[in-house]
Amino acid sequence: MEESGFAVKRGRGGVVSFLAPGQDKYTRLRASTLGAGFDPEDIRAVIAGERPLPELPKNAPPPARQVGLIIDIQKRMAEGKGPAYERWAKVYNLKQMAAALQFLQENNLTDYDALAAKTTAAVDRAHALAGELQTTEAALSKVSGLMGAVVDYAKARPVFDGYKAARYSKKYLAEHEAELATYRAAPGRYE
């Protein structure tokens, strides 16, 4: 880690902390904060090649805060909420309505026709972006297939060279039939 530019600090009890370039505070290395698979012994085993890298959790980012819908106070009171909840819900609803009104005023959407035009434009843009996204995904899928074909071709090329060096021996063909079939099929996937 020191060779990579990290400052390493060793504390009492075998605690190890790292300071990345541009970072203000040290980050302590321990499994209780970093998760399973990040003990010093685990990291040494990964570096030595005795163990694969641990799987990292894929946390979704929190959704952006938006203006929410107002609360149906009468319905909630019928469900058994108390007077304190009623006061809180009234204030919450006022804040939501004020935020919505502020958004409309900041974007000059106080006229219904302007709001409808802006909504139509946003929907059209969303549909256009969805179409572009599908086109891009199709192109990426095609490129991914081409990359797979190139990799298959490159992996099977030495086998074909050996087959050619063996002067197209039937014995060599029988031993490496699957690799040679992959080699011959790869150029057909380029198109």
Coordinates of C-alpha atoms in Angstrom, one line a residue:
M1 CA 0.0 0.0 0.0
E2 CA 2.9 2.3 0.7
E3 CA 4.3 1.7 -2.8
S4 CA 0.9 2.7 -4.2
G5 CA 1.1 6.1 -2.4
F6 CA -0.9 5.4 0.7
A7 CA 0.3 6.4 4.1
V8 CA 0.2 3.5 6.5
K9 CA -0.2 3.9 10.3
R10 CA 0.0 1.0 12.7
G11 CA -1.7 1.4 16.1
R12 CA -2.0 -0.5 19.3
G13 CA -3.5 -4.0 19.1
G14 CA -2.5 -4.5 15.5
V15 CA -4.8 -1.9 14.1
V16 CA -3.8 -0.6 10.6
S17 CA -5.0 2.7 9.1
F18 CA -4.5 4.1 5.6
L19 CA -4.4 7.6 4.4
A20 CA -5.1 8.0 0.7
P21 CA -3.5 10.8 -1.3
G22 CA -5.8 13.9 -0.9
Q23 CA -7.6 12.4 2.1
D24 CA -7.7 14.3 5.4
K25 CA -8.3 11.5 7.9
Y26 CA -7.0 7.9 8.1
T27 CA -9.4 5.0 7.3
R28 CA -9.1 2.2 9.7
L29 CA -8.8 -1.3 8.3
R30 CA -11.3 -3.6 10.0
A31 CA -14.0 -5.9 9.0
S32 CA -16.5 -4.4 11.4
T33 CA -16.6 -1.2 9.3
L34 CA -15.6 -2.4 5.9
G35 CA -17.5 -5.7 5.9
A36 CA -16.6 -9.4 5.8
G37 CA -13.5 -10.2 3.8
F38 CA -11.6 -7.1 4.7
D39 CA -9.6 -8.3 7.7
P40 CA -5.8 -7.9 7.4
E41 CA -5.5 -11.7 7.2
D42 CA -8.1 -11.8 4.4
I43 CA -6.3 -9.0 2.5
R44 CA -2.9 -10.7 2.8
A45 CA -4.5 -13.9 1.5
V46 CA -6.0 -12.1 -1.5
I47 CA -2.6 -10.4 -2.3
A48 CA -0.9 -13.8 -2.0
G49 CA -3.4 -15.3 -4.4
E50 CA -4.8 -17.8 -1.9
R51 CA -8.3 -16.3 -2.0
P52 CA -10.5 -14.5 -4.6
L53 CA -11.5 -10.9 -4.1
P54 CA -14.6 -10.5 -1.9
E55 CA -17.9 -9.5 -3.5
L56 CA -18.8 -5.9 -2.9
P57 CA -22.4 -5.0 -2.2
K58 CA -24.2 -3.1 -4.9
N59 CA -26.0 -0.4 -3.1
A60 CA -28.4 1.7 -5.1
P61 CA -28.1 5.5 -4.6
P62 CA -30.9 7.0 -2.7
P63 CA -33.6 8.5 -4.9
A64 CA -33.6 12.3 -5.4
R65 CA -35.9 14.2 -3.0
Q66 CA -39.0 15.3 -4.8
V67 CA -42.1 17.2 -4.0
G68 CA -44.3 14.6 -2.4
L69 CA -48.1 14.1 -2.5
I70 CA -50.2 15.7 0.3
I71 CA -51.4 13.5 3.1
D72 CA -55.1 12.6 3.3
I73 CA -55.6 13.7 6.9
Q74 CA -59.2 12.6 7.3
K75 CA -58.2 9.0 6.2
R76 CA -55.3 8.9 8.6
M77 CA -57.5 10.2 11.5
A78 CA -60.0 7.4 10.8
E79 CA -57.1 4.9 11.0
G80 CA -56.5 6.1 14.6
K81 CA -53.8 8.7 14.4
G82 CA -53.9 11.3 17.2
P83 CA -54.2 15.1 17.3
A84 CA -50.4 15.6 17.2
Y85 CA -50.2 13.7 13.9
E86 CA -53.0 15.9 12.6
R87 CA -51.1 19.1 13.4
W88 CA -47.9 17.6 11.8
A89 CA -49.8 16.5 8.7
K90 CA -51.3 20.0 8.2
V91 CA -47.9 21.6 8.4
Y92 CA -46.4 18.9 6.1
N93 CA -49.2 19.5 3.5
L94 CA -48.6 23.2 3.6
K95 CA -44.9 22.7 3.0
Q96 CA -45.6 20.4 0.1
M97 CA -48.0 22.8 -1.5
A98 CA -45.6 25.7 -0.9
A99 CA -42.8 23.7 -2.6
A100 CA -45.0 22.9 -5.5
L101 CA -46.1 26.5 -5.9
Q102 CA -42.5 27.7 -5.6
F103 CA -41.4 25.3 -8.4
L104 CA -44.2 26.5 -10.6
Q105 CA -43.3 30.1 -10.1
E106 CA -39.5 29.6 -10.5
N107 CA -40.2 27.9 -13.9
N108 CA -42.8 30.4 -15.1
L109 CA -45.5 27.7 -15.1
T110 CA -48.3 29.7 -13.5
D111 CA -50.4 29.5 -16.7
Y112 CA -52.0 26.1 -17.4
D113 CA -51.2 26.2 -21.1
A114 CA -47.5 26.8 -20.3
L115 CA -47.6 23.9 -17.8
A116 CA -49.2 21.6 -20.4
A117 CA -46.6 22.6 -23.1
K118 CA -43.7 22.0 -20.7
T119 CA -45.2 18.6 -19.7
T120 CA -45.6 17.6 -23.4
A121 CA -42.0 18.7 -24.1
A122 CA -40.7 16.7 -21.2
V123 CA -42.7 13.6 -22.2
D124 CA -41.4 13.9 -25.8
R125 CA -37.9 14.3 -24.6
A126 CA -38.2 11.2 -22.4
H127 CA -39.5 9.1 -25.3
A128 CA -36.7 10.3 -27.6
L129 CA -34.1 9.5 -24.9
A130 CA -35.6 6.1 -24.4
G131 CA -35.3 5.4 -28.2
E132 CA -31.7 6.6 -28.1
L133 CA -31.0 4.3 -25.2
Q134 CA -32.4 1.3 -27.0
T135 CA -30.3 2.1 -30.0
T136 CA -27.2 2.5 -27.9
E137 CA -27.9 -0.8 -26.0
A138 CA -28.4 -2.6 -29.3
A139 CA -25.0 -1.2 -30.6
L140 CA -23.3 -2.2 -27.3
S141 CA -24.8 -5.7 -27.6
K142 CA -23.4 -6.0 -31.1
V143 CA -20.0 -4.8 -30.1
S144 CA -20.0 -7.2 -27.1
G145 CA -20.7 -10.1 -29.5
L146 CA -17.9 -8.9 -31.8
M147 CA -15.5 -8.7 -28.9
G148 CA -16.5 -12.2 -27.9
A149 CA -15.8 -13.5 -31.4
V150 CA -12.4 -11.8 -31.5
V151 CA -11.5 -13.3 -28.2
D152 CA -12.6 -16.8 -29.3
Y153 CA -10.6 -16.4 -32.5
A154 CA -7.5 -15.2 -30.7
K155 CA -7.7 -18.1 -28.2
A156 CA -8.2 -20.7 -30.9
R157 CA -5.5 -19.3 -33.2
P158 CA -2.6 -21.2 -31.6
V159 CA -4.6 -24.5 -31.9
F160 CA -5.1 -23.8 -35.6
D161 CA -1.4 -23.0 -36.1
G162 CA -0.6 -26.3 -34.4
Y163 CA -3.0 -28.0 -36.7
K164 CA -1.4 -26.4 -39.7
A165 CA 2.1 -27.3 -38.4
A166 CA 0.9 -30.9 -38.0
R167 CA 0.1 -30.7 -41.7
Y168 CA -3.7 -31.0 -41.1
S169 CA -3.3 -34.3 -39.3
K170 CA -6.6 -36.2 -38.6
K171 CA -5.3 -37.2 -35.2
Y172 CA -4.7 -33.6 -34.3
L173 CA -8.1 -32.6 -35.7
A174 CA -9.8 -35.3 -33.5
E175 CA -8.0 -34.1 -30.4
H176 CA -8.8 -30.4 -31.0
E177 CA -12.1 -30.5 -32.9
A178 CA -14.0 -28.2 -30.6
E179 CA -11.3 -25.5 -30.6
L180 CA -11.0 -25.7 -34.4
A181 CA -14.7 -25.4 -34.8
T182 CA -14.7 -22.3 -32.6
Y183 CA -11.8 -20.9 -34.7
R184 CA -13.7 -21.5 -38.0
A185 CA -17.0 -20.1 -36.7
A186 CA -15.5 -16.9 -35.2
P187 CA -15.1 -14.9 -38.5
G188 CA -18.8 -15.6 -39.3
R189 CA -19.8 -13.8 -36.2
Y190 CA -18.1 -10.6 -37.3
E191 CA -20.9 -9.7 -39.6

